[in-house]
């Protein structure tokens, strides 16, 4: 058990018979009335997000979660298949359990999140950034920046679509943030 004073981003709590991760929070102390904590929570099992306000000092039930390294193998009609790097056990996950399935490539190492008490899989998290190859993009032309938006569409080798700067060409390696689906930099 914890109190609302211990809420922080990434904290896992048991709420409404489900496990939620705190995505965002704000401690509010109005001039009149009692303080409270406004939160945005994301369900670890369904991916659904909700907003909830806790009164200051309220008790919250924290959930103990563990992460284990798994290597992505392949995808078929059953789902996405992963292998534990320590004991070589294999498991399959559904698409909604993976934070960025569009960036999965053979052999990528991901973190599978487990509920420690029940040994239940809660989801799979890719690394915060991945290196991918641009397979298609329109050529960037000089003068295309008149709108102030100097980005263009690109398709990468995993099939995902990303907005990239005008100077990026086909066959270049780029780094993409898997959480926001945004271009980070060119890979040298």
Tab-separated table of C-alpha atoms in Angstrom:
chain	number	residue	atom	x	y	z
A	1	UNK	CA	0.000	0.000	0.000
A	2	UNK	CA	1.116	3.499	-0.818
A	3	UNK	CA	-0.400	6.969	-0.755
A	4	UNK	CA	-1.014	9.510	-3.482
A	5	UNK	CA	2.166	11.337	-2.420
A	6	UNK	CA	4.152	8.433	-3.909
A	7	UNK	CA	2.523	8.580	-7.356
A	8	UNK	CA	5.004	9.056	-10.191
A	9	UNK	CA	5.118	8.331	-13.916
A	10	UNK	CA	5.490	4.617	-14.628
A	11	UNK	CA	4.108	3.501	-11.240
A	12	UNK	CA	1.927	0.388	-11.572
A	13	UNK	CA	-1.208	0.298	-9.450
A	14	UNK	CA	-4.157	-2.036	-8.979
A	15	UNK	CA	-7.306	-0.055	-9.762
A	16	UNK	CA	-10.813	-1.268	-10.724
A	17	UNK	CA	-9.645	-4.932	-10.698
A	18	UNK	CA	-6.985	-4.231	-13.335
A	19	UNK	CA	-3.342	-3.145	-13.412
A	20	UNK	CA	-2.724	0.404	-14.614
A	21	UNK	CA	0.480	2.325	-15.251
A	22	UNK	CA	0.539	6.019	-14.372
A	23	UNK	CA	1.180	7.885	-17.629
A	24	UNK	CA	0.827	11.395	-16.291
A	25	UNK	CA	-0.004	12.970	-12.946
A	26	UNK	CA	-0.447	16.379	-11.376
A	27	UNK	CA	-0.661	17.306	-7.696
A	28	UNK	CA	-3.239	20.102	-7.328
A	29	UNK	CA	-3.656	22.279	-4.243
A	30	UNK	CA	-6.526	24.677	-4.888
A	31	UNK	CA	-6.830	27.820	-2.823
A	32	UNK	CA	-10.124	26.588	-1.458
A	33	UNK	CA	-10.848	22.960	-0.644
A	34	UNK	CA	-8.753	19.826	-0.306
A	35	UNK	CA	-5.740	18.897	-2.410
A	36	UNK	CA	-6.008	16.107	-4.982
A	37	UNK	CA	-3.957	14.218	-7.567
A	38	UNK	CA	-5.173	14.203	-11.170
A	39	UNK	CA	-3.839	11.191	-13.122
A	40	UNK	CA	-3.987	9.632	-16.560
A	41	UNK	CA	-3.772	5.853	-16.314
A	42	UNK	CA	-3.160	3.208	-18.993
A	43	UNK	CA	-4.368	-0.349	-18.538
A	44	UNK	CA	-1.516	-2.854	-18.786
A	45	UNK	CA	-3.891	-5.585	-20.013
A	46	UNK	CA	-6.118	-3.779	-22.539
A	47	UNK	CA	-4.171	-0.612	-23.381
A	48	UNK	CA	-7.215	1.548	-22.596
A	49	UNK	CA	-6.508	4.955	-21.056
A	50	UNK	CA	-8.585	6.773	-18.480
A	51	UNK	CA	-8.359	9.821	-16.276
A	52	UNK	CA	-8.964	9.576	-12.546
A	53	UNK	CA	-8.683	11.995	-9.653
A	54	UNK	CA	-7.505	10.733	-6.268
A	55	UNK	CA	-8.010	12.761	-3.074
A	56	UNK	CA	-4.722	13.730	-1.405
A	57	UNK	CA	-3.506	11.110	1.051
A	58	UNK	CA	-5.713	8.337	-0.372
A	59	UNK	CA	-4.352	4.810	-0.205
A	60	UNK	CA	-3.438	3.147	-3.504
A	61	UNK	CA	-2.516	-0.473	-4.056
A	62	UNK	CA	0.758	-0.794	-5.969
A	63	UNK	CA	1.386	-3.762	-8.260
A	64	UNK	CA	4.767	-5.435	-8.460
A	65	UNK	CA	5.838	-5.938	-12.064
A	66	UNK	CA	8.960	-7.524	-13.496
A	67	UNK	CA	10.556	-7.293	-16.919
A	68	UNK	CA	12.285	-10.136	-18.726
A	69	UNK	CA	14.269	-10.012	-21.954
A	70	UNK	CA	12.723	-11.837	-24.884
A	71	UNK	CA	13.866	-12.041	-28.494
A	72	UNK	CA	11.314	-11.552	-31.281
A	73	UNK	CA	11.161	-14.547	-33.633
A	74	UNK	CA	8.263	-14.281	-36.103
A	75	UNK	CA	4.585	-13.491	-36.651
A	76	UNK	CA	1.859	-15.887	-37.828
A	77	UNK	CA	-1.937	-16.233	-37.522
A	78	UNK	CA	-1.630	-17.064	-33.802
A	79	UNK	CA	0.284	-13.886	-32.955
A	80	UNK	CA	3.786	-12.572	-32.387
A	81	UNK	CA	6.263	-15.189	-31.130
A	82	UNK	CA	9.056	-14.429	-28.664
A	83	UNK	CA	11.795	-16.523	-27.028
A	84	UNK	CA	13.159	-16.096	-23.505
A	85	UNK	CA	16.916	-15.462	-23.755
A	86	UNK	CA	17.705	-17.360	-20.552
A	87	UNK	CA	15.726	-20.619	-20.746
A	88	UNK	CA	14.706	-20.571	-24.461
A	89	UNK	CA	10.980	-20.937	-23.705
A	90	UNK	CA	8.732	-19.547	-26.395
A	91	UNK	CA	5.491	-17.605	-26.041
A	92	UNK	CA	3.114	-15.729	-28.309
A	93	UNK	CA	1.517	-12.323	-27.740
A	94	UNK	CA	-1.341	-10.515	-29.426
A	95	UNK	CA	-0.776	-7.240	-31.261
A	96	UNK	CA	-2.495	-5.063	-28.630
A	97	UNK	CA	-0.019	-6.289	-25.988
A	98	UNK	CA	2.985	-4.809	-27.856
A	99	UNK	CA	3.680	-1.075	-27.598
A	100	UNK	CA	5.001	-0.639	-31.197
A	101	UNK	CA	4.457	-3.814	-33.263
A	102	UNK	CA	5.137	-1.949	-36.514
A	103	UNK	CA	8.863	-1.809	-35.602
A	104	UNK	CA	9.409	-5.492	-34.771
A	105	UNK	CA	12.274	-7.014	-36.752
A	106	UNK	CA	13.730	-10.514	-36.526
A	107	UNK	CA	16.027	-10.867	-33.530
A	108	UNK	CA	15.154	-7.591	-31.781
A	109	UNK	CA	15.358	-7.895	-27.988
A	110	UNK	CA	12.254	-6.631	-26.159
A	111	UNK	CA	11.209	-6.400	-22.526
A	112	UNK	CA	8.157	-8.475	-21.625
A	113	UNK	CA	6.364	-7.094	-18.566
A	114	UNK	CA	4.956	-9.599	-16.030
A	115	UNK	CA	2.684	-9.182	-13.015
A	116	UNK	CA	5.004	-10.645	-10.376
A	117	UNK	CA	2.381	-12.128	-8.030
A	118	UNK	CA	0.349	-13.902	-10.728
A	119	UNK	CA	3.165	-14.495	-13.266
A	120	UNK	CA	0.813	-13.030	-15.894
A	121	UNK	CA	2.074	-11.312	-19.067
A	122	UNK	CA	1.000	-7.666	-19.133
A	123	UNK	CA	2.686	-6.538	-22.333
A	124	UNK	CA	5.809	-6.138	-24.387
A	125	UNK	CA	7.929	-3.012	-24.724
A	126	UNK	CA	10.352	-2.410	-27.570
A	127	UNK	CA	13.521	-0.392	-27.028
A	128	UNK	CA	12.828	3.367	-26.923
A	129	UNK	CA	14.423	3.774	-30.360
A	130	UNK	CA	15.144	1.463	-33.281
A	131	UNK	CA	17.292	1.740	-36.384
A	132	UNK	CA	15.378	1.131	-39.637
A	133	UNK	CA	16.078	1.494	-43.357
A	134	UNK	CA	14.022	3.830	-45.557
A	135	UNK	CA	12.544	1.804	-48.427
A	136	UNK	CA	10.447	4.511	-50.057
A	137	UNK	CA	10.174	8.282	-49.916
A	138	UNK	CA	9.531	11.070	-52.388
A	139	UNK	CA	12.563	13.174	-53.304
A	140	UNK	CA	12.827	16.372	-51.269
A	141	UNK	CA	12.841	19.441	-53.492
A	142	UNK	CA	14.422	22.781	-52.720
A	143	UNK	CA	11.726	25.282	-51.838
A	144	UNK	CA	9.364	22.725	-50.243
A	145	UNK	CA	9.731	24.493	-46.911
A	146	UNK	CA	7.378	27.373	-47.726
A	147	UNK	CA	4.742	25.985	-45.385
A	148	UNK	CA	7.252	25.862	-42.529
A	149	UNK	CA	6.793	22.086	-42.283
A	150	UNK	CA	9.961	20.562	-43.718
A	151	UNK	CA	8.862	16.922	-43.359
A	152	UNK	CA	7.801	14.262	-45.850
A	153	UNK	CA	6.346	10.743	-45.661
A	154	UNK	CA	8.663	7.742	-45.700
A	155	UNK	CA	8.115	3.993	-45.537
A	156	UNK	CA	10.692	1.912	-43.664
A	157	UNK	CA	11.714	-1.736	-44.064
A	158	UNK	CA	9.280	-2.917	-41.375
A	159	UNK	CA	6.355	-1.366	-43.274
A	160	UNK	CA	5.817	1.500	-40.827
A	161	UNK	CA	5.250	5.035	-42.081
A	162	UNK	CA	7.304	7.862	-40.556
A	163	UNK	CA	7.568	11.601	-41.155
A	164	UNK	CA	11.209	12.455	-42.006
A	165	UNK	CA	13.122	15.624	-42.970
A	166	UNK	CA	13.447	16.488	-46.661
A	167	UNK	CA	17.128	15.475	-46.857
A	168	UNK	CA	16.424	11.779	-46.088
A	169	UNK	CA	16.640	9.524	-49.167
A	170	UNK	CA	15.853	5.896	-50.018
A	171	UNK	CA	18.276	3.264	-48.555
A	172	UNK	CA	19.344	5.485	-45.644
A	173	UNK	CA	19.339	4.164	-42.074
A	174	UNK	CA	17.391	6.311	-39.615
A	175	UNK	CA	16.640	6.118	-35.907
A	176	UNK	CA	12.950	6.285	-34.906
A	177	UNK	CA	11.391	6.762	-31.447
A	178	UNK	CA	9.060	3.765	-30.911
A	179	UNK	CA	6.955	5.589	-28.312
A	180	UNK	CA	6.067	8.605	-30.471
A	181	UNK	CA	6.689	7.246	-34.005
A	182	UNK	CA	8.960	10.243	-34.704
A	183	UNK	CA	12.240	10.545	-36.593
A	184	UNK	CA	15.249	11.091	-34.301
A	185	UNK	CA	18.356	11.131	-36.494
A	186	UNK	CA	20.252	9.592	-39.371
A	187	UNK	CA	22.361	6.565	-38.448
A	188	UNK	CA	25.953	6.858	-39.603
